[in-house]
Amino acid sequence: MATIQVSLGKGIEPLFGTHDENIRFLESSLDVKTLLLENALEITGEEGSLQRVRDILNDYDTLVREGHKFSNGDVKHFLRILCEDPQVSFLNLVASSRQRTVGLKKLAPRGVNQLRYLEAMERCDMVFGVGPAGTGKTYLAVAQAVSQLLSKQVSRIVLTRPAVEAGERLGFLPGTLQQKIDPYLRPLYDALHDMLDPERIERLVEKNVIEIAPLAFMRGRSLNESFIILDEAQNTTVEQMKMFITRLGFGSKAVITGDITQIDLPHGKRSGLLDAIDVLPQVEGISFQYFSERDVVRHDLVQRVIRAYERYNQRSLFPTKGGVSDTSQPGPSNE
């Protein structure tokens, strides 16, 4: 154990947070102890942790002196990322987390995985975003699609998802075909309405510049100069997934999003997303970006719920005998 002192400049209030919550988070995450002195912070811990804390605090001071203003929430968010990934510096994180204006919305990646996801969508022609609900997979994909449409990098957006009910049987739905399929596509509409005004969306839909359709409508087509998003891909069959990814035409990009813990396919049907994860990782031009419960940007309770389900599923996969895990028996399949 060793002890160091780091000088503190102006603008330290957001660094400490409400009731010192940010410093307490830093202590628990990096296993250090801190003591506030008159113009410095005394830190005790292992050498590696001390150097990490020193770098974080020095970068914070540099950013404040350069004119950056942080809220308590900003600092808490950045500290979470910095404690999870030792390769990321505070300076680079703030620089790369710059706001992007997409239509009516200003966006900034909220975490390393969101940042890597955005970079992958800019770099690769096909990107898989895999992870739990609330991590921004669909929202950021729609934002990237709208950004590329407005900058004329693509000439149209195609949004699609399989029409599979989540454990329910809704029965006959009244109305036109569009009215029947709209409930399945509502999350895509919601993301669009955050970024474009309703009248503009209506005009673009009427002109077929934005197309929102169930996956079954994709068969037999070749989509050129398009940004195509397949949402809820865990509910595609193997055949549907292969059909979809072979629709990619010249000048097009595809983003496939899904959560492999929420598969609603009939028992015995293998998920096309699981199959793609097995088959495609080594294919050049395809990027797989994975999210975890730490990337959830909804209510904190959502993170805790996801962790609880993961622990429960793990116990189901490896049942215990007398309190000791028995890994000799295969557990039930997620498929």
Short mmCIF file of C-alpha atoms in Angstrom, two decimals:
data_model
loop_
_atom_site.label_atom_id
_atom_site.label_comp_id
_atom_site.label_asym_id
_atom_site.label_seq_id
_atom_site.Cartn_x
_atom_site.Cartn_y
_atom_site.Cartn_z
CA MET A 1 0.00 0.00 0.00
CA ALA A 2 1.18 3.53 -0.75
CA THR A 3 -0.13 7.07 -0.38
CA ILE A 4 0.01 10.00 -2.79
CA GLN A 5 -1.37 13.54 -2.88
CA VAL A 6 -2.95 15.11 -5.95
CA SER A 7 -3.46 18.87 -6.07
CA LEU A 8 -6.99 20.07 -6.69
CA GLY A 9 -7.78 23.13 -8.78
CA LYS A 10 -11.02 25.00 -9.35
CA GLY A 11 -14.27 23.36 -10.38
CA ILE A 12 -13.91 20.31 -8.13
CA GLU A 13 -17.56 20.25 -6.99
CA PRO A 14 -18.82 18.03 -9.85
CA LEU A 15 -15.80 15.78 -9.31
CA PHE A 16 -16.97 14.96 -5.78
CA GLY A 17 -20.66 14.84 -6.66
CA THR A 18 -23.69 15.03 -4.39
CA HIS A 19 -22.69 13.89 -0.90
CA ASP A 20 -19.28 12.88 -2.36
CA GLU A 21 -20.93 10.06 -4.36
CA ASN A 22 -18.45 10.30 -7.26
CA ILE A 23 -15.39 10.05 -5.03
CA ARG A 24 -16.99 7.16 -3.13
CA PHE A 25 -17.62 5.43 -6.46
CA LEU A 26 -13.96 5.94 -7.41
CA GLU A 27 -12.89 4.49 -4.06
CA SER A 28 -15.02 1.36 -4.35
CA SER A 29 -14.25 0.74 -8.03
CA LEU A 30 -10.45 1.11 -7.78
CA ASP A 31 -10.08 -0.08 -4.16
CA VAL A 32 -8.51 3.12 -2.81
CA LYS A 33 -9.14 5.37 0.20
CA THR A 34 -9.22 9.17 -0.07
CA LEU A 35 -8.86 12.03 2.39
CA LEU A 36 -9.67 15.62 1.43
CA LEU A 37 -6.96 18.07 2.47
CA GLU A 38 -7.02 21.86 2.07
CA ASN A 39 -5.98 21.98 -1.61
CA ALA A 40 -5.31 18.34 -2.39
CA LEU A 41 -6.71 14.84 -2.23
CA GLU A 42 -4.73 12.21 -0.34
CA ILE A 43 -5.15 8.75 -1.85
CA THR A 44 -4.08 5.39 -0.40
CA GLY A 45 -4.00 2.11 -2.33
CA GLU A 46 -1.98 -0.18 -4.57
CA GLU A 47 0.46 1.38 -7.03
CA GLY A 48 -1.60 0.56 -10.14
CA SER A 49 -4.80 1.99 -8.67
CA LEU A 50 -2.99 5.10 -7.43
CA GLN A 51 -1.60 5.81 -10.89
CA ARG A 52 -5.06 5.34 -12.44
CA VAL A 53 -6.65 7.76 -9.96
CA ARG A 54 -3.82 10.27 -10.47
CA ASP A 55 -4.33 10.15 -14.26
CA ILE A 56 -8.09 10.61 -13.92
CA LEU A 57 -7.76 13.58 -11.57
CA ASN A 58 -5.05 15.26 -13.62
CA ASP A 59 -7.08 14.84 -16.81
CA TYR A 60 -10.14 16.25 -15.04
CA ASP A 61 -8.13 19.29 -13.94
CA THR A 62 -6.82 19.78 -17.49
CA LEU A 63 -10.33 19.63 -18.95
CA VAL A 64 -11.69 22.14 -16.41
CA ARG A 65 -8.82 24.55 -17.12
CA GLU A 66 -9.61 24.23 -20.85
CA GLY A 67 -13.14 25.41 -20.16
CA HIS A 68 -15.12 22.16 -19.99
CA LYS A 69 -18.08 22.30 -17.63
CA PHE A 70 -19.30 19.08 -16.03
CA SER A 71 -22.45 18.28 -14.13
CA ASN A 72 -22.44 15.75 -11.29
CA GLY A 73 -24.14 13.27 -13.60
CA ASP A 74 -21.54 13.80 -16.35
CA VAL A 75 -18.68 13.00 -13.98
CA LYS A 76 -20.44 9.93 -12.57
CA HIS A 77 -21.05 8.66 -16.10
CA PHE A 78 -17.44 9.22 -17.20
CA LEU A 79 -16.00 7.69 -14.01
CA ARG A 80 -18.02 4.53 -14.57
CA ILE A 81 -16.48 4.12 -18.01
CA LEU A 82 -12.95 4.97 -16.83
CA CYS A 83 -13.13 2.44 -13.99
CA GLU A 84 -14.39 -0.30 -16.32
CA ASP A 85 -11.82 0.21 -19.08
CA PRO A 86 -8.24 1.01 -18.01
CA GLN A 87 -7.25 1.69 -21.63
CA VAL A 88 -9.49 4.78 -21.86
CA SER A 89 -8.23 8.19 -20.73
CA PHE A 90 -10.51 10.95 -19.45
CA LEU A 91 -9.19 13.34 -22.12
CA ASN A 92 -9.86 10.94 -25.00
CA LEU A 93 -13.22 9.90 -23.58
CA VAL A 94 -14.49 13.48 -23.44
CA ALA A 95 -13.13 14.21 -26.92
CA SER A 96 -14.74 11.12 -28.44
CA SER A 97 -18.01 11.62 -26.56
CA ARG A 98 -18.69 14.87 -28.39
CA GLN A 99 -22.28 15.58 -29.17
CA ARG A 100 -23.57 14.69 -32.60
CA THR A 101 -26.53 16.60 -34.00
CA VAL A 102 -28.98 14.26 -35.73
CA GLY A 103 -31.97 16.18 -37.03
CA LEU A 104 -33.74 17.56 -33.94
CA LYS A 105 -31.63 15.58 -31.46
CA LYS A 106 -28.21 16.08 -29.94
CA LEU A 107 -26.58 12.75 -29.13
CA ALA A 108 -23.43 11.67 -27.37
CA PRO A 109 -22.32 8.07 -26.79
CA ARG A 110 -22.93 7.11 -23.18
CA GLY A 111 -20.19 4.59 -22.66
CA VAL A 112 -17.27 2.90 -24.38
CA ASN A 113 -19.45 0.26 -26.03
CA GLN A 114 -21.82 2.85 -27.48
CA LEU A 115 -18.83 4.75 -28.81
CA ARG A 116 -17.39 1.60 -30.41
CA TYR A 117 -20.82 0.79 -31.84
CA LEU A 118 -21.07 4.21 -33.52
CA GLU A 119 -17.52 3.92 -34.85
CA ALA A 120 -18.30 0.44 -36.22
CA MET A 121 -21.39 1.75 -38.03
CA GLU A 122 -19.26 4.44 -39.66
CA ARG A 123 -16.51 1.97 -40.60
CA CYS A 124 -18.26 -1.29 -41.57
CA ASP A 125 -20.98 -2.20 -44.05
CA MET A 126 -22.65 -4.64 -41.65
CA VAL A 127 -22.79 -4.30 -37.87
CA PHE A 128 -24.41 -6.55 -35.26
CA GLY A 129 -25.40 -4.87 -31.99
CA VAL A 130 -26.04 -7.59 -29.41
CA GLY A 131 -27.08 -7.00 -25.82
CA PRO A 132 -29.89 -6.41 -23.33
CA ALA A 133 -32.74 -3.94 -23.59
CA GLY A 134 -32.00 -0.32 -22.80
CA THR A 135 -28.43 -0.19 -24.11
CA GLY A 136 -29.25 2.07 -27.08
CA LYS A 137 -28.72 -0.51 -29.84
CA THR A 138 -31.80 0.39 -31.87
CA TYR A 139 -31.85 4.07 -31.00
CA LEU A 140 -28.25 4.67 -32.08
CA ALA A 141 -28.75 2.64 -35.26
CA VAL A 142 -31.75 4.81 -36.21
CA ALA A 143 -29.73 7.93 -35.37
CA GLN A 144 -26.90 6.78 -37.63
CA ALA A 145 -29.39 6.00 -40.41
CA VAL A 146 -31.01 9.46 -40.16
CA SER A 147 -27.56 11.12 -40.06
CA GLN A 148 -26.46 9.33 -43.23
CA LEU A 149 -29.75 10.10 -44.97
CA LEU A 150 -29.58 13.82 -44.15
CA SER A 151 -25.93 13.98 -45.27
CA LYS A 152 -26.89 12.14 -48.50
CA GLN A 153 -24.57 9.20 -47.85
CA VAL A 154 -27.58 6.96 -48.50
CA SER A 155 -30.78 7.68 -50.42
CA ARG A 156 -33.23 5.78 -48.21
CA ILE A 157 -33.75 4.10 -44.84
CA VAL A 158 -35.32 0.67 -44.47
CA LEU A 159 -36.44 -0.34 -40.98
CA THR A 160 -37.63 -3.88 -40.40
CA ARG A 161 -38.20 -6.49 -37.72
CA PRO A 162 -39.84 -9.92 -37.52
CA ALA A 163 -43.50 -9.82 -36.53
CA VAL A 164 -43.16 -12.17 -33.56
CA GLU A 165 -45.27 -11.62 -30.46
CA ALA A 166 -43.46 -11.48 -27.11
CA GLY A 167 -45.15 -14.39 -25.36
CA GLU A 168 -48.63 -13.19 -26.30
CA ARG A 169 -51.20 -14.05 -28.91
CA LEU A 170 -52.85 -10.86 -30.06
CA GLY A 171 -55.23 -12.58 -32.45
CA PHE A 172 -56.90 -10.73 -35.29
CA LEU A 173 -55.90 -7.07 -35.59
CA PRO A 174 -58.35 -4.75 -37.40
CA GLY A 175 -57.41 -2.15 -39.99
CA THR A 176 -55.21 -1.92 -43.07
CA LEU A 177 -52.03 -3.93 -43.52
CA GLN A 178 -49.97 -0.95 -42.33
CA GLN A 179 -52.15 -0.60 -39.23
CA LYS A 180 -51.75 -4.31 -38.49
CA ILE A 181 -47.95 -4.22 -38.56
CA ASP A 182 -47.44 -0.82 -36.90
CA PRO A 183 -47.55 -2.21 -33.31
CA TYR A 184 -44.57 -4.45 -34.06
CA LEU A 185 -42.58 -1.51 -35.46
CA ARG A 186 -43.46 1.09 -32.82
CA PRO A 187 -39.94 1.26 -31.25
CA LEU A 188 -38.54 2.23 -34.65
CA TYR A 189 -41.19 4.93 -35.09
CA ASP A 190 -40.44 6.24 -31.59
CA ALA A 191 -36.74 6.65 -32.38
CA LEU A 192 -37.53 8.39 -35.67
CA HIS A 193 -39.89 10.85 -33.98
CA ASP A 194 -37.12 11.84 -31.57
CA MET A 195 -34.96 12.98 -34.49
CA LEU A 196 -37.36 14.28 -37.16
CA ASP A 197 -40.58 16.25 -36.93
CA PRO A 198 -43.76 14.21 -37.64
CA GLU A 199 -44.62 16.05 -40.86
CA ARG A 200 -41.20 15.36 -42.33
CA ILE A 201 -41.39 11.67 -41.38
CA GLU A 202 -44.81 11.46 -43.03
CA ARG A 203 -43.50 13.02 -46.25
CA LEU A 204 -40.44 10.73 -46.31
CA VAL A 205 -42.62 7.66 -45.71
CA GLU A 206 -45.03 8.71 -48.48
CA LYS A 207 -42.10 9.10 -50.89
CA ASN A 208 -40.72 5.72 -49.77
CA VAL A 209 -37.48 7.40 -48.63
CA ILE A 210 -38.18 5.84 -45.24
CA GLU A 211 -39.69 2.37 -45.43
CA ILE A 212 -40.90 0.56 -42.33
CA ALA A 213 -41.98 -3.02 -42.98
CA PRO A 214 -41.99 -6.50 -41.46
CA LEU A 215 -39.10 -8.78 -42.32
CA ALA A 216 -41.25 -11.01 -44.54
CA PHE A 217 -41.47 -8.12 -47.04
CA MET A 218 -37.69 -8.21 -47.62
CA ARG A 219 -37.63 -11.50 -49.52
CA GLY A 220 -36.56 -11.26 -53.15
CA ARG A 221 -35.35 -7.66 -52.93
CA SER A 222 -31.95 -6.07 -53.47
CA LEU A 223 -31.50 -2.83 -51.53
CA ASN A 224 -29.02 -0.34 -53.01
CA GLU A 225 -27.82 2.95 -51.44
CA SER A 226 -29.86 2.17 -48.33
CA PHE A 227 -29.32 2.11 -44.60
CA ILE A 228 -31.13 -1.03 -43.45
CA ILE A 229 -31.87 -1.85 -39.81
CA LEU A 230 -33.11 -5.23 -38.65
CA ASP A 231 -34.41 -4.88 -35.10
CA GLU A 232 -35.29 -7.72 -32.69
CA ALA A 233 -33.08 -10.02 -34.74
CA GLN A 234 -33.11 -12.70 -32.02
CA ASN A 235 -36.61 -13.56 -33.29
CA THR A 236 -35.49 -14.32 -36.83
CA THR A 237 -35.10 -17.91 -37.91
CA VAL A 238 -31.82 -19.06 -39.47
CA GLU A 239 -33.45 -18.90 -42.91
CA GLN A 240 -34.77 -15.38 -42.34
CA MET A 241 -31.40 -14.11 -41.17
CA LYS A 242 -29.64 -15.51 -44.21
CA MET A 243 -32.34 -14.02 -46.44
CA PHE A 244 -31.95 -10.61 -44.82
CA ILE A 245 -28.17 -10.28 -44.93
CA THR A 246 -28.13 -11.26 -48.60
CA ARG A 247 -30.43 -8.28 -49.43
CA LEU A 248 -27.49 -5.87 -49.06
CA GLY A 249 -26.95 -4.03 -52.34
CA PHE A 250 -24.37 -1.56 -53.65
CA GLY A 251 -23.68 1.47 -51.44
CA SER A 252 -25.76 0.06 -48.59
CA LYS A 253 -25.17 -0.55 -44.90
CA ALA A 254 -26.99 -2.93 -42.58
CA VAL A 255 -27.29 -2.90 -38.79
CA ILE A 256 -28.75 -5.94 -37.02
CA THR A 257 -29.76 -5.55 -33.38
CA GLY A 258 -31.02 -8.09 -30.87
CA ASP A 259 -31.03 -9.49 -27.36
CA ILE A 260 -30.29 -13.20 -27.21
CA THR A 261 -31.86 -13.45 -23.74
CA GLN A 262 -35.30 -12.52 -25.11
CA ILE A 263 -35.99 -15.05 -27.86
CA ASP A 264 -39.71 -15.50 -28.56
CA LEU A 265 -39.46 -18.13 -31.29
CA PRO A 266 -41.40 -21.39 -30.93
CA HIS A 267 -39.58 -24.13 -29.03
CA GLY A 268 -37.15 -25.99 -31.30
CA LYS A 269 -36.56 -23.06 -33.69
CA ARG A 270 -32.96 -21.83 -33.66
CA SER A 271 -32.48 -18.07 -33.57
CA GLY A 272 -30.95 -16.58 -36.69
CA LEU A 273 -29.02 -14.14 -34.52
CA LEU A 274 -27.39 -16.94 -32.52
CA ASP A 275 -26.55 -18.67 -35.79
CA ALA A 276 -24.99 -15.49 -37.22
CA ILE A 277 -22.88 -15.06 -34.07
CA ASP A 278 -21.48 -18.56 -34.68
CA VAL A 279 -21.02 -18.25 -38.45
CA LEU A 280 -20.02 -14.66 -39.30
CA PRO A 281 -17.47 -13.24 -36.81
CA GLN A 282 -14.49 -13.80 -39.10
CA VAL A 283 -16.10 -12.33 -42.22
CA GLU A 284 -14.30 -9.16 -43.33
CA GLY A 285 -16.49 -6.07 -43.29
CA ILE A 286 -18.76 -7.35 -40.50
CA SER A 287 -18.45 -6.05 -36.93
CA PHE A 288 -20.02 -7.53 -33.81
CA GLN A 289 -20.49 -5.09 -30.93
CA TYR A 290 -21.63 -6.53 -27.60
CA PHE A 291 -23.37 -4.73 -24.74
CA SER A 292 -23.91 -5.79 -21.13
CA GLU A 293 -26.11 -4.64 -18.27
CA ARG A 294 -23.45 -1.99 -17.46
CA ASP A 295 -24.39 -0.25 -20.72
CA VAL A 296 -28.08 0.12 -19.85
CA VAL A 297 -29.05 3.80 -20.06
CA ARG A 298 -32.53 3.45 -18.62
CA HIS A 299 -33.47 3.51 -14.93
CA ASP A 300 -30.82 2.00 -12.61
CA LEU A 301 -33.40 -0.60 -11.64
CA VAL A 302 -33.22 -2.05 -15.17
CA GLN A 303 -29.53 -2.89 -14.66
CA ARG A 304 -30.31 -4.65 -11.40
CA VAL A 305 -33.18 -6.59 -12.98
CA ILE A 306 -30.96 -7.78 -15.84
CA ARG A 307 -28.25 -8.90 -13.40
CA ALA A 308 -30.83 -10.77 -11.34
CA TYR A 309 -32.09 -12.65 -14.40
CA GLU A 310 -28.51 -13.47 -15.45
CA ARG A 311 -27.74 -14.90 -12.00
CA TYR A 312 -30.96 -16.92 -12.04
CA ASN A 313 -30.30 -18.27 -15.54
CA GLN A 314 -26.76 -19.19 -14.54
CA ARG A 315 -28.08 -21.20 -11.59
CA SER A 316 -30.56 -22.89 -13.92
CA LEU A 317 -27.78 -23.82 -16.34
CA PHE A 318 -25.57 -25.16 -13.55
CA PRO A 319 -27.85 -26.51 -10.78
CA THR A 320 -26.22 -26.98 -7.39
CA LYS A 321 -25.91 -30.10 -5.28
CA GLY A 322 -25.44 -29.40 -1.60
CA GLY A 323 -24.40 -25.82 -2.42
CA VAL A 324 -21.68 -26.85 -4.92
CA SER A 325 -22.17 -26.13 -8.61
CA ASP A 326 -22.66 -29.26 -10.71
CA THR A 327 -21.39 -28.50 -14.21
CA SER A 328 -21.65 -32.09 -15.42
CA GLN A 329 -25.33 -31.75 -16.38
CA PRO A 330 -26.22 -29.67 -19.43
CA GLY A 331 -28.74 -26.93 -18.72
CA PRO A 332 -31.74 -25.92 -20.79
CA SER A 333 -31.02 -24.19 -24.08
CA ASN A 334 -31.77 -20.51 -24.65
CA GLU A 335 -32.71 -21.37 -28.16
#
